[in-house]
Amino acid sequence: MNYDVAVIGAGVIGSLIARELSRYDVSVALVEKCNDMAMATSKANSAIVHAGFDAKPGSMKAKMNVEGTALMPALCKDLSVPFKPVGSLVVAFSDEEMVTLHELLERGKGNGVPGLEIYDVEKLREEEPFISEEAKGALWAPSAGIVCPYELTIAAVENAVVNGTEFIRNFEVNKIDFADGIFTLSNGESEINAKYVVNAAGVFCDEIAALIGDDSICTMPRKGEYMLCDKSIGHLANHTIFQCPSKMGKGILVTPTVDGNLLIGPSALDIEDKTDVTTTAGTLADVLTAAKRSVPCLTTREVITSFAGLRAHCTRDDFIIEPSEKNAQFINVAGIESPGLSSAPAIGLYVKDMLIKELGAAEKADFKSEREEPVRFRHMSNEERKAIIAKNPAYGRIICRCETITEGEILDAIHAPAGARDVDGVKRRTRAGMGRCQGGFCGSKVVELLARELGVEINEITKCGGNSKILYDRTK
Amino acid sequence: MLNYDIVVIGGGPAGMAAALKAKECGVDSILILERAETLGGILEQCIHTGFGLHYFGEELSGPEYADRFISLVDEQKIEYKTDTMALEITENNVVYAVNKTDGLLEIQSKAVILAMGCRERPRGALNIAGSRASGVMSAGTAQKYVNIDGYMPGKKVVILGSGDIGLIMARRMTLEGAEVKVVCELMPYSSGLTRNIVQCLDDFNIPLRLSCTVIGIHGKDRVEGVTIANVDENRRPIPGTEEYIECDTLLLSVGLIPENELTRAVGIELDPVTSGAVVDENRETSHNGVFACGNVLHVHDLVDYVTLESQTAGEGAARYVLGGNNEPEYITTKGVNGVRYIVPQKVNIKNDGDVKLYFRVGQVYKNAKTVVKYNGEEIISKKRPRLAPGEMESVIIKNDMLKGFAEGGIIEISVEE
C-alpha cells in the first residue's frame, strides 16, 4: 500500500500526529506493532497534564509542554475524553525545598506558565486536608490537570480513522528501504510504502532510526512503577501532589485519576530491557513509603492493581522532534518522556506543520474534528438509561458489575473505528474489568462477546494480543 | 413502578431459600432478581459433590442442590427475573434494576432481602510483583471456564491459596489433564475444609506448601513461571527460600469478599470484620425492612448453612411485611480472644425462639473450649477437639436464657485453651 505518510507507533504521540494529519488531504498509515494502540508508555504513566514549570527554559520540553497543556482541554472536549483541571501542588518539606519552590515559580514564569502561586502551609492544608504534618508549603499550578492517557490515544486514533487514516495493527517494522524518494516499511511479510516516515516508536525510536542508518538516537528506558487504589480513598488527594523534583524526574506523586481512583508512583530506574514492565515488591514498597511522605495515611489495603511503564529517556535530555540527519523525509519524534503526555497535542501540531509544509496539502472540507461521545451507562440518569435501552436493549445487560458496564458499551468498543480486538482493549475502552474484582466475573463474558462479534472461537481471544491467550483446548 | 411485598436481590441458594421461606410464611408477592442467565448462583459451576450433607442428608453436586430450590421456586410460582442487575436501593426500599427486556425497572417493595453473594479477591489486592501476563486468574473464574464454557485455562498450574475453591480446582484441573504443581498457602494452616484437602490434594499427590506464597510472576505475554518463597511468622518472604516454578497458569484462591456495593450505597451499617451488614437474629440490617443472608452477609463454608440462614431472613422479612413485630430490645454480641466475629451482631431479647449464633475463629486450636459469657458471666462452655478458621462454629442461646437478659447486655464468645 502507498501512503504519503507512515507514522510508526500508535502511542499518544503517533496517534495525535496522525489525527492532526487527517485534517489534510494526505494519506496516512498509523503503523503499530501491537494488537491495539496505547500499548506501552501511553497506557502506563502518571496521567498528568503538567503546568510546565519543570522544563529548562528554551528547551523543546518547555515549549511543547506549555503549548500542549493549553491545547489539552479543547482537544479532550473535541475527542470526548475526560479531562479534569484539578491543578497541581509541589509540596516542600523543608526550608531548602521552599527555596526550590521559588526557583520553580521563577522558571515557570519564564516558561509562560499561568497562575503560579506559592501556598503557605495553612492554605495547603485547606486544599489538601490529608497532607503530611511535615509539609511547609507548596507551589500551586492551576493550569495542570489530569487526563486518561490511553483514552486520549484511543480517541485520537478513532478520530483519525474516521477521517481517513489507516490504522495497521500487528505490523512490527523491522526493515526500511528507501528508493526513488519512497520508503518501504517491511515486517518480513508485507510492505507499506510512504513518502514520509514519522518515527514515534517510543522507547524503540533508536531501533527504528537505526533501520535507515541513523544512529544519533540513544533511548534508555527508565522504568516507573505505580499502584492504583480503590475509589473509596479517591478523596485523599484533591489535586496532583508532587514532591520537589530530582535529577531522575518529578518524584513520587499522589494524584486523583479522572475515574476517581487514586494513583501513586512512579519510581524511576534506568533499565536495559525495553520490554520489561514487571513490578518488583521492593520498588512498590519504596513507592508507598515515598508517597506516605506526602499523604501519611496511605496503605496498601486499598491497592487494586500495580503496574509499570517505561519512559523513553534519551541521552540528549530533551525532546527530539526533527528530520533525521540521514534522510530529511524521516522525522524523528524521540525522547518523549515526561512531560510527553502534556506536550502531545502540541507535538501533533508541530509535526503536522513540518509535513504539510513539505507535502503542500490542503485542508479537507469534510474533516470531522469531534469524536462522538461513547455511551457511558454508569454516568446516565435513569431517564437517559430508559431511553437508551429502548433504543438498543444491549444497554440493558450489565456485563461488568463493579463498574456498571453494559453489553452495549462493549459491542460499541468492538465495533468502533479501530475497535477492540482483545480483553484489555475492551477494558481500556469501557472500563469493564477495571473495578474491584479486576475482571473476575466479567472477564469470561467479555471473552464470549469478543469471540461472538469477531466470529472466532473463544480460545482464540487474547488478553492483549500476541501469545497472551486466555484459554487452551476444550476440556475432555 | 412495580410493587412487591418482598424483593430478593440474588437468585442463588441464599435468595431462593429466603424467598421460599417468606412464601411459606404467607407472603405471596415476591420477586427475585438474578443477574446471571439462570437461578442457582455460583452453585451452577460447582459440579463437584459435597453439597447438602447437612441439609438434605445426601451428597449432591452444586447444580443438583440448586435444582431442588429452583424446582420449588417454580412450584411455588415465585416470580423471578434473570439477566437482571439491581443498580440501586433507595431510602424507601425502591429497587432500581435493569435488563434487556424490561429496560430500567423501578420496584417499590416493603422489604428487601440482600442475597448478592460474594466475589473473589483479585491479584491486585495481593500486590504480587512481576509481569501482567495472561494466565493469572481467580480459581472461580477458571472454574467457570472449565465447567461452564468447556475450555482449559492452562496446562501447568500453580495455585495460591488453599481456600475451598482453590482445592476443588486443583482436583478439577488434574482430572482434566493439567499438571497442578503446587498449592501455596500463606498461612501456616489451610483455610479450606479438611475433607477437601484430603479428597482434592492428598488423593492426587498434589503438594500443599504452608507458610509459602508467590512473590513473582514471570512471562511476557503468557505466564511462563512463578517464584514462590516461604514466609516468616509475620508473613514476610524469607530471603534465600525463593524457588522458581515453571507454569503457564496461576490460580488465586485468596479469599472471598461479600459484594456489598448496594448495601454500602444505601448507607447500611457494615461489620468491618465480616464485610457484611450488621444484622439482628432475623438478619435485618440497620435499614428498616432490609434483610441480608448468605455470603453477602458473611462468607460461609457450606451452602447448607447459607440455606438455613436465608430461611431465617425469609421468615424475618415475612414477619416484617405481615406486621406483628414489637419494639425490639437489643443485646449485642462480640467475638473476643480468638473469635473473629459473630453473626448476628445483635439479638432482640423479646424474640420468642431460640437464637443460633454463628462464629469463626482466627487460627487453628486443638483441644480448646468455646466459652459464651453474658455480661462477663460464663453461661455456656463447649469442649472442641479442633477449631479452624475454615470451619464455622455455632452455639444456640435458648429462649429461656434470652428472656433473662436485659436490653444493652453483651454476649461475648471466646476461645479458651
Short mmCIF file of N, CA, C and O in Angstrom, two decimals, chain A residues 163-233:
data_model
loop_
_atom_site.label_atom_id
_atom_site.label_comp_id
_atom_site.label_asym_id
_atom_site.label_seq_id
_atom_site.Cartn_x
_atom_site.Cartn_y
_atom_site.Cartn_z
N ASN A 163 -11.49 10.00 9.83
CA ASN A 163 -11.08 10.99 8.83
C ASN A 163 -10.10 10.43 7.80
O ASN A 163 -9.36 11.18 7.16
N GLY A 164 -10.06 9.11 7.69
CA GLY A 164 -9.35 8.51 6.57
C GLY A 164 -8.01 7.86 6.85
O GLY A 164 -7.44 7.21 5.97
N THR A 165 -7.50 8.02 8.06
CA THR A 165 -6.22 7.37 8.39
C THR A 165 -6.42 5.86 8.44
O THR A 165 -7.45 5.37 8.91
N GLU A 166 -5.41 5.13 7.98
CA GLU A 166 -5.48 3.68 8.09
C GLU A 166 -4.71 3.25 9.34
O GLU A 166 -3.54 3.61 9.50
N PHE A 167 -5.37 2.51 10.21
CA PHE A 167 -4.71 2.00 11.42
C PHE A 167 -4.29 0.56 11.15
O PHE A 167 -5.13 -0.31 10.93
N ILE A 168 -2.99 0.33 11.11
CA ILE A 168 -2.48 -1.00 10.77
C ILE A 168 -1.85 -1.62 12.02
O ILE A 168 -0.80 -1.17 12.49
N ARG A 169 -2.53 -2.64 12.57
CA ARG A 169 -2.01 -3.24 13.81
C ARG A 169 -1.13 -4.44 13.50
O ARG A 169 -1.11 -4.94 12.39
N ASN A 170 -0.47 -4.92 14.55
CA ASN A 170 0.35 -6.13 14.47
C ASN A 170 1.35 -6.06 13.32
O ASN A 170 1.63 -7.05 12.66
N PHE A 171 1.86 -4.87 13.05
CA PHE A 171 2.86 -4.70 11.99
C PHE A 171 4.12 -4.16 12.65
O PHE A 171 4.23 -2.97 12.95
N GLU A 172 5.06 -5.05 12.90
CA GLU A 172 6.30 -4.65 13.55
C GLU A 172 7.33 -4.35 12.47
O GLU A 172 7.79 -5.25 11.76
N VAL A 173 7.65 -3.08 12.32
CA VAL A 173 8.59 -2.67 11.26
C VAL A 173 9.98 -3.17 11.62
O VAL A 173 10.53 -2.81 12.66
N ASN A 174 10.54 -4.04 10.77
CA ASN A 174 11.90 -4.50 11.07
C ASN A 174 12.87 -4.24 9.91
O ASN A 174 14.03 -4.61 9.95
N LYS A 175 12.36 -3.56 8.86
CA LYS A 175 13.25 -3.22 7.75
C LYS A 175 12.67 -1.99 7.05
O LYS A 175 11.44 -1.90 6.85
N ILE A 176 13.54 -1.02 6.75
CA ILE A 176 13.08 0.14 5.99
C ILE A 176 14.04 0.36 4.82
O ILE A 176 15.24 0.51 5.02
N ASP A 177 13.49 0.33 3.62
CA ASP A 177 14.29 0.64 2.42
C ASP A 177 13.88 2.01 1.91
O ASP A 177 12.75 2.45 2.14
N PHE A 178 14.80 2.66 1.21
CA PHE A 178 14.48 3.97 0.62
C PHE A 178 14.98 3.98 -0.81
O PHE A 178 16.16 3.76 -1.07
N ALA A 179 14.06 4.16 -1.73
CA ALA A 179 14.45 4.22 -3.15
C ALA A 179 13.51 5.13 -3.89
O ALA A 179 12.31 5.15 -3.62
N ASP A 180 14.02 5.91 -4.80
CA ASP A 180 13.23 6.84 -5.62
C ASP A 180 12.34 7.74 -4.76
O ASP A 180 11.18 8.02 -5.09
N GLY A 181 12.88 8.18 -3.62
CA GLY A 181 12.13 9.10 -2.77
C GLY A 181 11.01 8.45 -1.99
O GLY A 181 10.19 9.13 -1.39
N ILE A 182 10.95 7.12 -1.98
CA ILE A 182 9.86 6.41 -1.28
C ILE A 182 10.46 5.43 -0.28
O ILE A 182 11.39 4.68 -0.60
N PHE A 183 9.89 5.45 0.95
CA PHE A 183 10.29 4.44 1.96
C PHE A 183 9.44 3.19 1.77
O PHE A 183 8.25 3.28 1.48
N THR A 184 10.06 2.04 2.00
CA THR A 184 9.30 0.79 2.06
C THR A 184 9.52 0.18 3.44
O THR A 184 10.65 -0.19 3.80
N LEU A 185 8.44 0.12 4.19
CA LEU A 185 8.50 -0.45 5.53
C LEU A 185 8.08 -1.91 5.44
O LEU A 185 7.07 -2.23 4.81
N SER A 186 8.85 -2.77 6.08
CA SER A 186 8.53 -4.18 5.99
C SER A 186 8.51 -4.81 7.37
O SER A 186 9.26 -4.41 8.27
N ASN A 187 7.62 -5.79 7.54
CA ASN A 187 7.63 -6.58 8.78
C ASN A 187 8.08 -7.99 8.50
O ASN A 187 7.89 -8.89 9.33
N GLY A 188 8.64 -8.20 7.33
CA GLY A 188 9.08 -9.54 6.95
C GLY A 188 8.04 -10.29 6.15
O GLY A 188 8.36 -11.27 5.50
N GLU A 189 6.80 -9.82 6.21
CA GLU A 189 5.73 -10.49 5.47
C GLU A 189 5.09 -9.58 4.43
O GLU A 189 4.86 -9.97 3.30
N SER A 190 4.80 -8.36 4.86
CA SER A 190 4.19 -7.45 3.90
C SER A 190 4.87 -6.08 3.98
O SER A 190 5.72 -5.85 4.85
N GLU A 191 4.48 -5.19 3.07
CA GLU A 191 5.18 -3.92 2.95
C GLU A 191 4.22 -2.74 2.93
O GLU A 191 3.07 -2.85 2.50
N ILE A 192 4.72 -1.61 3.40
CA ILE A 192 3.97 -0.36 3.37
C ILE A 192 4.90 0.68 2.74
O ILE A 192 6.04 0.83 3.18
N ASN A 193 4.41 1.37 1.72
CA ASN A 193 5.21 2.42 1.08
C ASN A 193 4.74 3.79 1.52
O ASN A 193 3.53 4.04 1.63
N ALA A 194 5.70 4.68 1.77
CA ALA A 194 5.32 6.03 2.18
C ALA A 194 6.41 7.03 1.79
O ALA A 194 7.60 6.71 1.79
N LYS A 195 5.96 8.25 1.46
CA LYS A 195 6.92 9.31 1.11
C LYS A 195 7.64 9.82 2.36
O LYS A 195 8.81 10.15 2.34
N TYR A 196 6.89 9.92 3.43
CA TYR A 196 7.46 10.40 4.69
C TYR A 196 7.22 9.37 5.78
O TYR A 196 6.19 8.70 5.79
N VAL A 197 8.17 9.29 6.68
CA VAL A 197 8.00 8.42 7.84
C VAL A 197 8.16 9.25 9.10
O VAL A 197 9.07 10.09 9.19
N VAL A 198 7.22 9.05 10.04
CA VAL A 198 7.37 9.66 11.35
C VAL A 198 7.72 8.55 12.33
O VAL A 198 6.99 7.57 12.46
N ASN A 199 8.85 8.70 12.97
CA ASN A 199 9.31 7.70 13.93
C ASN A 199 8.83 8.11 15.33
O ASN A 199 9.44 8.93 15.99
N ALA A 200 7.69 7.52 15.73
CA ALA A 200 7.13 7.82 17.05
C ALA A 200 7.05 6.54 17.85
O ALA A 200 6.03 6.21 18.45
N ALA A 201 8.16 5.80 17.83
CA ALA A 201 8.15 4.44 18.37
C ALA A 201 8.53 4.38 19.84
O ALA A 201 8.90 3.31 20.35
N GLY A 202 8.47 5.50 20.53
CA GLY A 202 8.69 5.48 21.98
C GLY A 202 10.07 4.98 22.35
O GLY A 202 11.07 5.46 21.80
N VAL A 203 10.14 4.00 23.26
CA VAL A 203 11.44 3.50 23.68
C VAL A 203 12.20 2.82 22.54
O VAL A 203 13.40 2.61 22.63
N PHE A 204 11.48 2.49 21.47
CA PHE A 204 12.14 1.83 20.33
C PHE A 204 12.55 2.81 19.22
O PHE A 204 12.95 2.39 18.14
N CYS A 205 12.44 4.10 19.47
CA CYS A 205 12.79 5.11 18.46
C CYS A 205 14.20 4.92 17.92
O CYS A 205 14.45 5.08 16.73
N ASP A 206 15.13 4.56 18.81
CA ASP A 206 16.52 4.40 18.35
C ASP A 206 16.63 3.24 17.37
O ASP A 206 17.32 3.34 16.35
N GLU A 207 15.93 2.15 17.65
CA GLU A 207 16.00 0.98 16.77
C GLU A 207 15.36 1.25 15.42
O GLU A 207 15.85 0.80 14.38
N ILE A 208 14.25 2.01 15.43
CA ILE A 208 13.59 2.34 14.16
C ILE A 208 14.49 3.29 13.35
O ILE A 208 14.69 3.11 12.14
N ALA A 209 15.10 4.28 14.03
CA ALA A 209 16.00 5.20 13.32
C ALA A 209 17.19 4.45 12.73
O ALA A 209 17.64 4.74 11.61
N ALA A 210 17.66 3.46 13.48
CA ALA A 210 18.81 2.69 13.01
C ALA A 210 18.51 1.94 11.71
O ALA A 210 19.42 1.61 10.95
N LEU A 211 17.22 1.67 11.47
CA LEU A 211 16.84 0.96 10.23
C LEU A 211 17.15 1.78 8.98
O LEU A 211 17.25 1.23 7.88
N ILE A 212 17.29 3.12 9.13
CA ILE A 212 17.72 3.92 7.98
C ILE A 212 19.17 4.39 8.19
O ILE A 212 19.64 5.32 7.52
N GLY A 213 19.85 3.75 9.14
CA GLY A 213 21.25 4.09 9.37
C GLY A 213 21.46 5.31 10.24
O GLY A 213 22.56 5.86 10.31
N ASP A 214 20.42 5.76 10.91
CA ASP A 214 20.53 6.92 11.80
C ASP A 214 20.84 6.41 13.21
O ASP A 214 19.97 5.83 13.87
N ASP A 215 22.07 6.61 13.64
CA ASP A 215 22.47 6.12 14.96
C ASP A 215 22.56 7.24 15.98
O ASP A 215 23.20 7.11 17.03
N SER A 216 21.91 8.37 15.67
CA SER A 216 22.07 9.54 16.55
C SER A 216 21.23 9.47 17.82
O SER A 216 21.42 10.24 18.74
N ILE A 217 20.28 8.53 17.84
CA ILE A 217 19.37 8.49 18.99
C ILE A 217 19.75 7.35 19.91
O ILE A 217 20.02 6.24 19.46
N CYS A 218 19.77 7.62 21.19
CA CYS A 218 20.04 6.55 22.16
C CYS A 218 18.95 6.61 23.21
O CYS A 218 18.89 7.54 24.01
N THR A 219 18.05 5.65 23.17
CA THR A 219 16.94 5.62 24.11
C THR A 219 17.29 4.72 25.28
O THR A 219 17.75 3.60 25.09
N MET A 220 17.10 5.23 26.48
CA MET A 220 17.34 4.43 27.66
C MET A 220 16.03 4.33 28.44
O MET A 220 15.57 5.33 28.98
N PRO A 221 15.45 3.15 28.45
CA PRO A 221 14.17 3.04 29.18
C PRO A 221 14.35 3.31 30.67
O PRO A 221 15.29 2.81 31.29
N ARG A 222 13.48 4.12 31.17
CA ARG A 222 13.52 4.43 32.61
C ARG A 222 12.19 3.97 33.19
O ARG A 222 11.13 4.50 32.87
N LYS A 223 12.26 2.93 34.01
CA LYS A 223 11.03 2.28 34.48
C LYS A 223 10.40 3.01 35.65
O LYS A 223 11.09 3.46 36.57
N GLY A 224 9.10 3.12 35.60
CA GLY A 224 8.34 3.70 36.71
C GLY A 224 7.26 2.74 37.15
O GLY A 224 6.50 2.25 36.32
N GLU A 225 7.21 2.46 38.43
CA GLU A 225 6.19 1.55 38.95
C GLU A 225 5.13 2.35 39.72
O GLU A 225 5.45 3.32 40.41
N TYR A 226 3.89 1.90 39.56
CA TYR A 226 2.75 2.61 40.13
C TYR A 226 1.85 1.66 40.90
O TYR A 226 1.82 0.46 40.62
N MET A 227 1.05 2.23 41.79
CA MET A 227 -0.05 1.49 42.40
C MET A 227 -1.33 2.30 42.22
O MET A 227 -1.34 3.51 42.43
N LEU A 228 -2.37 1.58 41.84
CA LEU A 228 -3.67 2.22 41.66
C LEU A 228 -4.56 1.79 42.82
O LEU A 228 -4.67 0.60 43.11
N CYS A 229 -5.20 2.78 43.47
CA CYS A 229 -6.01 2.47 44.65
C CYS A 229 -7.50 2.61 44.34
O CYS A 229 -7.90 3.31 43.42
N ASP A 230 -8.27 1.94 45.15
CA ASP A 230 -9.72 1.92 45.01
C ASP A 230 -10.31 3.33 45.12
O ASP A 230 -9.75 4.20 45.78
N LYS A 231 -11.48 3.48 44.50
CA LYS A 231 -12.16 4.78 44.54
C LYS A 231 -12.52 5.19 45.96
O LYS A 231 -12.71 6.38 46.23
N SER A 232 -12.62 4.22 46.86
CA SER A 232 -13.02 4.56 48.23
C SER A 232 -12.00 5.48 48.91
O SER A 232 -12.33 6.13 49.90
N ILE A 233 -10.76 5.55 48.41
CA ILE A 233 -9.81 6.51 49.00
C ILE A 233 -9.43 7.61 48.00
O ILE A 233 -8.43 8.31 48.17
#
